[in-house]
Each structure stands twice: as structure tokens, then as C-alpha cells.
Amino acid sequence: MPVVKVETREVSSYTGRMNKRIRPTHCYLCGEKLVEPTSVDHVPPLLFFPKEMRRRYNISNLLTIPVHAACNREWQEDEEYFVHTLLPMTGGSEAGDAHHIRIREKIKAGKNVFLVNQVMDEFKSVIKGVHLPANRVAKFIDHHRAYGVIWKIIRGLYFHHHGVILPKEWGMRYWITAPYEPPEPFFKDYADSGRGVSRGEYPKIFSYFFDRFQPDGWDFHYWGFHLWDSLIVTAMFHDPWRCGCPVCQFVGPVFPESMEGTVRA
Ligand SMILES: [Zn+2]
Ligand SMILES: [Zn+2]
């Protein structure tokens, strides 16, 4: 499938904040021309920032990108799920606690009960008949939803920094690391290398880095988020336009012609 690359605005600088008054010509979520009705999408989701902390730290100038109102709405449930599903792993950070308070309030008001039950159901202390140690539970994550939200955040930030819309559907590997777990091996090497530049104005809630590697014609991106001062999410994907690795250059199976006389029409 050909991938259409949409350049939608002048790139002022790779590190500077996008001028919020510049209105993109396209919706980064669907890639189509931006037409009314529109709304602003927070990157990362506004939901990541608990109300109490927004008040406490006077957080107001979060990064937003105008998108189609309908495209924006499509993501609300998945983003709720993402926050609910990761919160139990935050291990008592300030942001984690603030989120817990918010969720308790919502439950009291009769909201989100279904979602919370679903998430709690995903915690299992018995897996395939094996009892885990008392202090450990396994968390099943709805991969499709988690993948979607992580990829959406990356696409939003990529658009913010580079003015380019990454494809809606694309392959990516991701890792979610709880505070009491060792991160994936590449992250350790990467952190040790000192190459990473941490970005984000409210690191107690969300900070991120991104980088790009181009060894031997390959071209891949490495992204990471530090969420609520406790979780690490890392992700890796091949550049949709420039990667020359065998997988990206593979155009599909080519079947040899059947030899004459072996197949009857
Ligand atoms: Zn759209
Ligand atoms: Zn590749």
C-alpha cells in the first residue's frame, strides 16, 4: 500500500514549540483537509493531566493541535481506557495519586463504573492455573487500544515537531515498563549513551524524547515517554518513507509462474 506523505506547514525549528496560531491545513488524525467542525486535540491527551495538578502547578498552556471534531471524539474512550489501565502501575507518584482521587470521585458520581470493572478484571493473580507470588499481579492490556493511543501521541508530537503526518496505520513495537520493572534492553543502552534529550514542560506528568537511527540504510525512530513520574513507555518504528531494510523494501510475495503443463486452466 503506498503511503501518502502530507507536508502541512513550514517547519520553523526542530526543537522550538509550534506557533499555536499557525493553523494546519490538514487533520493529523485522518490526514484529510481540515474543515469545520473542528476542535483542539491535546497532545498528549488532556486526561493525562489530573485536575488537581493542573491547578497546583498552574498548568494551562498545553500543546494542542486543531483536528476534525469527529476525529477527536473517536479517541475519547480509548484514551480513558489507557489512563485507567496504566494507573494501577504508577506506584504512588504525585500524578498517580491525583488520578486515583479523580477516579474515585467519578465512581462516586456513578461514572466510569463499567470501565473500572473491566480494568480491574484484567488484573489476575492466577494465570493459566499458576498462582503468582502474593505481591505480584499480571496486567492484561487491550493491545489494540494501547497501541492506538501510543501511536496517536507519537503522530501528534511528530506532527508538532516536523509538520509531517505519519500514516494512520503503521507497524510499531512498544514497551510499557512499570516503576518496579527493569526497562527493555535498548532503553538502558540508550539512557546510558546520554544521547536522549528530554522534552515536555511538565516532567512530573509527561516528558518525552525521540531519536532516529540510520545504520546501513536502515532508518528507524525511537520514542519514549515518562508518564506520571513513574511509567516508561518506549516505542520503535521504521521510517515509512526512507527505511531501506529488507522488510520495508519487500513489496509482497512474487509467485513463480507455474510451469507449462503442470496446472490445468
Ligand atoms: Zn480528521
Ligand atoms: Zn525498515
mmCIF file of C-alpha atoms and ligand atoms in Angstrom:
data_model
loop_
_atom_site.group_PDB
_atom_site.id
_atom_site.type_symbol
_atom_site.label_atom_id
_atom_site.label_comp_id
_atom_site.label_asym_id
_atom_site.label_seq_id
_atom_site.Cartn_x
_atom_site.Cartn_y
_atom_site.Cartn_z
ATOM 1 C CA MET A 1 0.000 0.000 0.000
ATOM 2 C CA PRO A 2 1.511 3.357 -0.963
ATOM 3 C CA VAL A 3 1.906 5.801 1.873
ATOM 4 C CA VAL A 4 0.999 9.413 1.238
ATOM 5 C CA LYS A 5 3.205 11.888 2.979
ATOM 6 C CA VAL A 6 1.465 15.136 3.790
ATOM 7 C CA GLU A 7 3.550 18.213 4.496
ATOM 8 C CA THR A 8 1.214 20.682 6.033
ATOM 9 C CA ARG A 9 3.158 23.619 7.332
ATOM 10 C CA GLU A 10 6.512 25.304 7.392
ATOM 11 C CA VAL A 11 8.861 23.724 9.865
ATOM 12 C CA SER A 12 10.240 26.576 11.927
ATOM 13 C CA SER A 13 12.640 24.613 14.052
ATOM 14 C CA TYR A 14 13.025 21.048 15.185
ATOM 15 C CA THR A 15 13.173 21.959 18.816
ATOM 16 C CA GLY A 16 11.013 25.034 19.168
ATOM 17 C CA ARG A 17 7.363 24.976 20.042
ATOM 18 C CA MET A 18 4.997 25.234 17.157
ATOM 19 C CA ASN A 19 3.418 28.628 16.935
ATOM 20 C CA LYS A 20 -0.081 27.915 18.147
ATOM 21 C CA ARG A 21 -1.574 30.490 15.842
ATOM 22 C CA ILE A 22 -0.426 28.591 12.782
ATOM 23 C CA ARG A 23 -3.402 26.614 11.656
ATOM 24 C CA PRO A 24 -2.532 23.353 9.970
ATOM 25 C CA THR A 25 -4.210 22.735 6.644
ATOM 26 C CA HIS A 26 -4.810 19.048 7.398
ATOM 27 C CA CYS A 27 -6.153 16.995 10.285
ATOM 28 C CA TYR A 28 -3.243 14.917 11.571
ATOM 29 C CA LEU A 29 -5.593 12.188 12.799
ATOM 30 C CA CYS A 30 -7.154 11.294 9.440
ATOM 31 C CA GLY A 31 -4.831 13.119 7.017
ATOM 32 C CA GLU A 32 -7.718 14.881 5.259
ATOM 33 C CA LYS A 33 -8.118 18.623 4.708
ATOM 34 C CA LEU A 34 -9.164 20.440 7.846
ATOM 35 C CA VAL A 35 -12.759 21.679 7.522
ATOM 36 C CA GLU A 36 -15.310 22.706 10.136
ATOM 37 C CA PRO A 37 -16.433 21.481 12.580
ATOM 38 C CA THR A 38 -13.030 21.315 14.232
ATOM 39 C CA SER A 39 -11.857 21.055 17.826
ATOM 40 C CA VAL A 40 -8.485 21.084 19.556
ATOM 41 C CA ASP A 41 -6.761 17.842 20.357
ATOM 42 C CA HIS A 42 -4.376 17.784 23.323
ATOM 43 C CA VAL A 43 -1.056 16.055 22.715
ATOM 44 C CA PRO A 44 -0.698 14.072 24.910
ATOM 45 C CA PRO A 45 -4.355 13.684 25.989
ATOM 46 C CA LEU A 46 -5.640 16.249 28.468
ATOM 47 C CA LEU A 47 -6.744 13.309 30.574
ATOM 48 C CA PHE A 48 -3.081 12.632 31.418
ATOM 49 C CA PHE A 49 -3.019 15.820 33.468
ATOM 50 C CA PRO A 50 -5.052 15.405 36.656
ATOM 51 C CA LYS A 51 -7.142 18.469 37.516
ATOM 52 C CA GLU A 52 -5.553 18.865 40.949
ATOM 53 C CA MET A 53 -2.087 19.083 39.426
ATOM 54 C CA ARG A 54 -3.205 21.445 36.707
ATOM 55 C CA ARG A 55 -4.373 23.733 39.495
ATOM 56 C CA ARG A 56 -1.379 23.190 41.768
ATOM 57 C CA TYR A 57 1.206 23.881 39.067
ATOM 58 C CA ASN A 58 -0.860 26.375 37.149
ATOM 59 C CA ILE A 59 -0.736 24.247 34.025
ATOM 60 C CA SER A 60 -2.578 25.942 31.238
ATOM 61 C CA ASN A 61 -0.538 26.153 28.053
ATOM 62 C CA LEU A 62 -0.658 22.524 26.991
ATOM 63 C CA LEU A 63 0.126 21.565 23.438
ATOM 64 C CA THR A 64 -2.978 21.408 21.282
ATOM 65 C CA ILE A 65 -3.483 20.721 17.582
ATOM 66 C CA PRO A 66 -6.674 21.561 15.674
ATOM 67 C CA VAL A 67 -8.346 18.478 14.201
ATOM 68 C CA HIS A 68 -11.777 17.443 12.932
ATOM 69 C CA ALA A 69 -14.189 17.366 15.868
ATOM 70 C CA ALA A 70 -15.351 13.897 14.802
ATOM 71 C CA CYS A 71 -11.798 12.516 14.605
ATOM 72 C CA ASN A 72 -11.110 13.900 18.068
ATOM 73 C CA ARG A 73 -14.202 12.258 19.577
ATOM 74 C CA GLU A 74 -13.224 8.873 18.151
ATOM 75 C CA TRP A 75 -10.341 8.687 20.612
ATOM 76 C CA GLN A 76 -12.052 9.607 23.880
ATOM 77 C CA GLU A 77 -12.881 6.094 25.022
ATOM 78 C CA ASP A 78 -9.501 4.630 24.146
ATOM 79 C CA GLU A 79 -7.733 7.419 25.997
ATOM 80 C CA GLU A 80 -9.913 6.846 29.086
ATOM 81 C CA TYR A 81 -9.077 3.176 28.898
ATOM 82 C CA PHE A 82 -5.361 3.873 28.538
ATOM 83 C CA VAL A 83 -5.268 6.061 31.651
ATOM 84 C CA HIS A 84 -7.349 3.652 33.722
ATOM 85 C CA THR A 85 -5.350 0.653 32.694
ATOM 86 C CA LEU A 86 -1.939 2.146 33.469
ATOM 87 C CA LEU A 87 -2.796 3.945 36.696
ATOM 88 C CA PRO A 88 -2.618 0.935 38.999
ATOM 89 C CA MET A 89 1.054 0.602 37.975
ATOM 90 C CA THR A 90 2.066 4.133 38.898
ATOM 91 C CA GLY A 91 3.137 3.245 42.392
ATOM 92 C CA GLY A 92 2.225 6.285 44.468
ATOM 93 C CA SER A 93 3.654 9.144 42.441
ATOM 94 C CA GLU A 94 2.042 12.552 42.843
ATOM 95 C CA ALA A 95 0.309 12.306 39.478
ATOM 96 C CA GLY A 96 -0.758 8.709 40.113
ATOM 97 C CA ASP A 97 -2.378 9.685 43.416
ATOM 98 C CA ALA A 98 -4.123 12.653 41.860
ATOM 99 C CA HIS A 99 -5.571 10.377 39.211
ATOM 100 C CA HIS A 100 -6.788 7.903 41.810
ATOM 101 C CA ILE A 101 -8.677 10.683 43.572
ATOM 102 C CA ARG A 102 -10.294 11.743 40.317
ATOM 103 C CA ILE A 103 -11.365 8.205 39.506
ATOM 104 C CA ARG A 104 -12.853 7.680 42.966
ATOM 105 C CA GLU A 105 -14.868 10.862 42.524
ATOM 106 C CA LYS A 106 -16.112 9.703 39.157
ATOM 107 C CA ILE A 107 -17.154 6.346 40.553
ATOM 108 C CA LYS A 108 -18.995 8.103 43.386
ATOM 109 C CA ALA A 109 -20.841 10.088 40.767
ATOM 110 C CA GLY A 110 -21.717 6.843 39.010
ATOM 111 C CA LYS A 111 -19.416 7.408 36.033
ATOM 112 C CA ASN A 112 -16.867 5.056 34.524
ATOM 113 C CA VAL A 113 -18.016 2.079 36.579
ATOM 114 C CA PHE A 114 -18.003 -0.231 33.587
ATOM 115 C CA LEU A 115 -14.510 0.835 32.538
ATOM 116 C CA VAL A 116 -13.069 0.440 36.025
ATOM 117 C CA ASN A 117 -14.583 -3.006 36.348
ATOM 118 C CA GLN A 118 -13.124 -4.002 33.002
ATOM 119 C CA VAL A 119 -9.691 -2.807 34.022
ATOM 120 C CA MET A 120 -9.840 -4.494 37.419
ATOM 121 C CA ASP A 121 -10.882 -7.661 35.655
ATOM 122 C CA GLU A 122 -7.685 -7.514 33.644
ATOM 123 C CA PHE A 123 -5.653 -7.912 36.827
ATOM 124 C CA LYS A 124 -5.317 -11.578 37.506
ATOM 125 C CA SER A 125 -3.466 -13.258 40.302
ATOM 126 C CA VAL A 126 -3.829 -16.653 38.679
ATOM 127 C CA ILE A 127 -2.614 -17.175 35.150
ATOM 128 C CA LYS A 128 -3.325 -20.448 33.413
ATOM 129 C CA GLY A 129 -3.533 -22.131 36.796
ATOM 130 C CA VAL A 130 -0.230 -20.719 38.044
ATOM 131 C CA HIS A 131 -0.503 -18.661 41.219
ATOM 132 C CA LEU A 132 1.719 -15.637 41.138
ATOM 133 C CA PRO A 133 3.581 -14.539 44.269
ATOM 134 C CA ALA A 134 1.310 -12.560 46.602
ATOM 135 C CA ASN A 135 2.904 -9.220 45.769
ATOM 136 C CA ARG A 136 2.606 -9.645 42.023
ATOM 137 C CA VAL A 137 -0.342 -9.460 39.716
ATOM 138 C CA ALA A 138 -0.277 -9.673 35.981
ATOM 139 C CA LYS A 139 -1.975 -6.987 33.960
ATOM 140 C CA PHE A 140 -3.509 -7.837 30.645
ATOM 141 C CA ILE A 141 -3.678 -4.884 28.368
ATOM 142 C CA ASP A 142 -6.019 -4.436 25.466
ATOM 143 C CA HIS A 143 -3.195 -4.293 22.953
ATOM 144 C CA HIS A 144 -5.251 -2.729 20.198
ATOM 145 C CA ARG A 145 -6.319 0.221 22.353
ATOM 146 C CA ALA A 146 -2.944 0.765 23.998
ATOM 147 C CA TYR A 147 -1.215 0.595 20.632
ATOM 148 C CA GLY A 148 -3.658 3.098 19.160
ATOM 149 C CA VAL A 149 -3.195 5.653 21.934
ATOM 150 C CA ILE A 150 0.621 5.400 21.934
ATOM 151 C CA TRP A 151 0.747 5.726 18.152
ATOM 152 C CA LYS A 152 -1.658 8.689 18.286
ATOM 153 C CA ILE A 153 0.585 10.524 20.761
ATOM 154 C CA ILE A 154 3.641 9.856 18.618
ATOM 155 C CA ARG A 155 1.832 11.048 15.488
ATOM 156 C CA GLY A 156 0.718 14.218 17.284
ATOM 157 C CA LEU A 157 4.186 15.033 18.588
ATOM 158 C CA TYR A 158 5.786 14.141 15.266
ATOM 159 C CA PHE A 159 3.390 16.500 13.523
ATOM 160 C CA HIS A 160 4.152 19.180 16.101
ATOM 161 C CA HIS A 161 7.911 18.886 15.632
ATOM 162 C CA HIS A 162 8.197 18.086 11.939
ATOM 163 C CA GLY A 163 4.914 19.188 10.358
ATOM 164 C CA VAL A 164 4.525 15.792 8.750
ATOM 165 C CA ILE A 165 1.642 13.384 9.239
ATOM 166 C CA LEU A 166 2.736 9.818 9.873
ATOM 167 C CA PRO A 167 0.461 7.133 8.391
ATOM 168 C CA LYS A 168 -2.589 6.243 10.446
ATOM 169 C CA GLU A 169 -1.770 2.563 10.216
ATOM 170 C CA TRP A 170 1.829 1.616 10.710
ATOM 171 C CA GLY A 171 3.864 -1.062 12.406
ATOM 172 C CA MET A 172 5.423 -0.245 15.762
ATOM 173 C CA ARG A 173 6.854 -2.115 18.699
ATOM 174 C CA TYR A 174 6.194 -0.741 22.130
ATOM 175 C CA TRP A 175 7.076 -1.499 25.703
ATOM 176 C CA ILE A 176 5.368 -0.332 28.889
ATOM 177 C CA THR A 177 7.585 -0.512 31.941
ATOM 178 C CA ALA A 178 6.215 -0.226 35.484
ATOM 179 C CA PRO A 179 8.412 1.538 38.061
ATOM 180 C CA TYR A 180 9.385 -1.725 39.744
ATOM 181 C CA GLU A 181 10.417 -3.443 36.487
ATOM 182 C CA PRO A 182 13.657 -3.100 34.506
ATOM 183 C CA PRO A 183 13.086 -1.331 31.165
ATOM 184 C CA GLU A 184 13.603 -3.057 27.832
ATOM 185 C CA PRO A 185 17.296 -3.572 26.962
ATOM 186 C CA PHE A 186 17.557 -0.905 24.276
ATOM 187 C CA PHE A 187 16.305 1.762 26.649
ATOM 188 C CA LYS A 188 19.034 1.005 29.141
ATOM 189 C CA ASP A 189 21.745 1.363 26.488
ATOM 190 C CA TYR A 190 20.083 4.464 25.133
ATOM 191 C CA ALA A 191 19.830 6.120 28.550
ATOM 192 C CA ASP A 192 23.467 5.229 29.258
ATOM 193 C CA SER A 193 24.575 6.754 25.959
ATOM 194 C CA GLY A 194 23.456 10.208 27.097
ATOM 195 C CA ARG A 195 22.055 10.835 23.630
ATOM 196 C CA GLY A 196 18.484 11.454 24.693
ATOM 197 C CA VAL A 197 17.049 14.947 25.085
ATOM 198 C CA SER A 198 14.141 15.074 27.479
ATOM 199 C CA ARG A 199 11.278 17.307 26.379
ATOM 200 C CA GLY A 200 7.998 18.378 27.887
ATOM 201 C CA GLU A 201 7.211 21.273 30.171
ATOM 202 C CA TYR A 202 5.653 19.264 32.980
ATOM 203 C CA PRO A 203 8.005 16.351 33.603
ATOM 204 C CA LYS A 204 6.121 15.256 36.724
ATOM 205 C CA ILE A 205 3.268 14.350 34.411
ATOM 206 C CA PHE A 206 4.642 13.792 30.936
ATOM 207 C CA SER A 207 8.048 14.081 29.356
ATOM 208 C CA TYR A 208 9.295 12.504 26.168
ATOM 209 C CA PHE A 209 12.241 12.020 23.888
ATOM 210 C CA PHE A 210 12.622 10.969 20.303
ATOM 211 C CA ASP A 211 15.555 9.934 18.213
ATOM 212 C CA ARG A 212 16.371 8.423 14.891
ATOM 213 C CA PHE A 213 18.906 5.813 13.875
ATOM 214 C CA GLN A 214 20.149 5.164 10.364
ATOM 215 C CA PRO A 215 22.536 2.238 10.394
ATOM 216 C CA ASP A 216 23.397 0.724 6.990
ATOM 217 C CA GLY A 217 20.444 2.047 5.026
ATOM 218 C CA TRP A 218 18.005 1.289 7.800
ATOM 219 C CA ASP A 219 16.029 4.175 9.171
ATOM 220 C CA PHE A 220 14.159 3.774 12.395
ATOM 221 C CA HIS A 221 12.676 6.002 15.061
ATOM 222 C CA TYR A 222 12.912 5.526 18.772
ATOM 223 C CA TRP A 223 10.468 7.296 21.076
ATOM 224 C CA GLY A 224 9.925 7.285 24.798
ATOM 225 C CA PHE A 225 7.506 8.802 27.296
ATOM 226 C CA HIS A 226 7.903 9.167 31.013
ATOM 227 C CA LEU A 227 4.378 9.141 32.322
ATOM 228 C CA TRP A 228 3.263 10.411 35.745
ATOM 229 C CA ASP A 229 6.814 10.282 37.022
ATOM 230 C CA SER A 230 6.637 6.506 37.141
ATOM 231 C CA LEU A 231 5.927 4.637 33.904
ATOM 232 C CA ILE A 232 8.207 4.392 30.901
ATOM 233 C CA VAL A 233 6.685 3.784 27.504
ATOM 234 C CA THR A 234 9.128 3.216 24.645
ATOM 235 C CA ALA A 235 8.363 2.604 21.005
ATOM 236 C CA MET A 236 10.273 1.820 17.850
ATOM 237 C CA PHE A 237 9.168 2.033 14.242
ATOM 238 C CA HIS A 238 10.740 2.069 10.808
ATOM 239 C CA ASP A 239 10.605 5.297 8.833
ATOM 240 C CA PRO A 240 7.634 4.922 6.479
ATOM 241 C CA TRP A 241 9.413 6.679 3.588
ATOM 242 C CA ARG A 242 13.135 6.211 3.932
ATOM 243 C CA CYS A 243 13.874 2.887 5.539
ATOM 244 C CA GLY A 244 15.829 0.584 3.269
ATOM 245 C CA CYS A 245 15.713 -2.510 5.442
ATOM 246 C CA PRO A 246 14.648 -5.762 3.757
ATOM 247 C CA VAL A 247 11.240 -5.710 5.455
ATOM 248 C CA CYS A 248 10.403 -2.170 4.298
ATOM 249 C CA GLN A 249 11.699 -2.837 0.793
ATOM 250 C CA PHE A 250 9.736 -6.044 0.481
ATOM 251 C CA VAL A 251 6.936 -5.361 -1.976
ATOM 252 C CA GLY A 252 4.936 -8.543 -1.480
ATOM 253 C CA PRO A 253 5.149 -12.169 -2.425
ATOM 254 C CA VAL A 254 6.020 -12.855 -6.046
ATOM 255 C CA PHE A 255 4.751 -16.227 -7.112
ATOM 256 C CA PRO A 256 6.687 -18.033 -9.770
ATOM 257 C CA GLU A 257 4.736 -18.783 -12.930
ATOM 258 C CA SER A 258 3.560 -22.327 -12.891
ATOM 259 C CA MET A 259 5.434 -24.441 -15.362
ATOM 260 C CA GLU A 260 3.681 -25.241 -18.569
ATOM 261 C CA GLY A 261 1.676 -28.387 -18.400
ATOM 262 C CA THR A 262 1.598 -28.663 -14.608
ATOM 263 C CA VAL A 263 -1.574 -26.665 -13.953
ATOM 264 C CA ARG A 264 -4.783 -27.093 -15.851
ATOM 265 C CA ALA A 265 -6.721 -23.927 -16.505
HETATM 266 ZN ZN ZN B 1 -9.749 14.194 10.708
HETATM 267 ZN ZN ZN B 2 12.587 -0.881 7.639
#
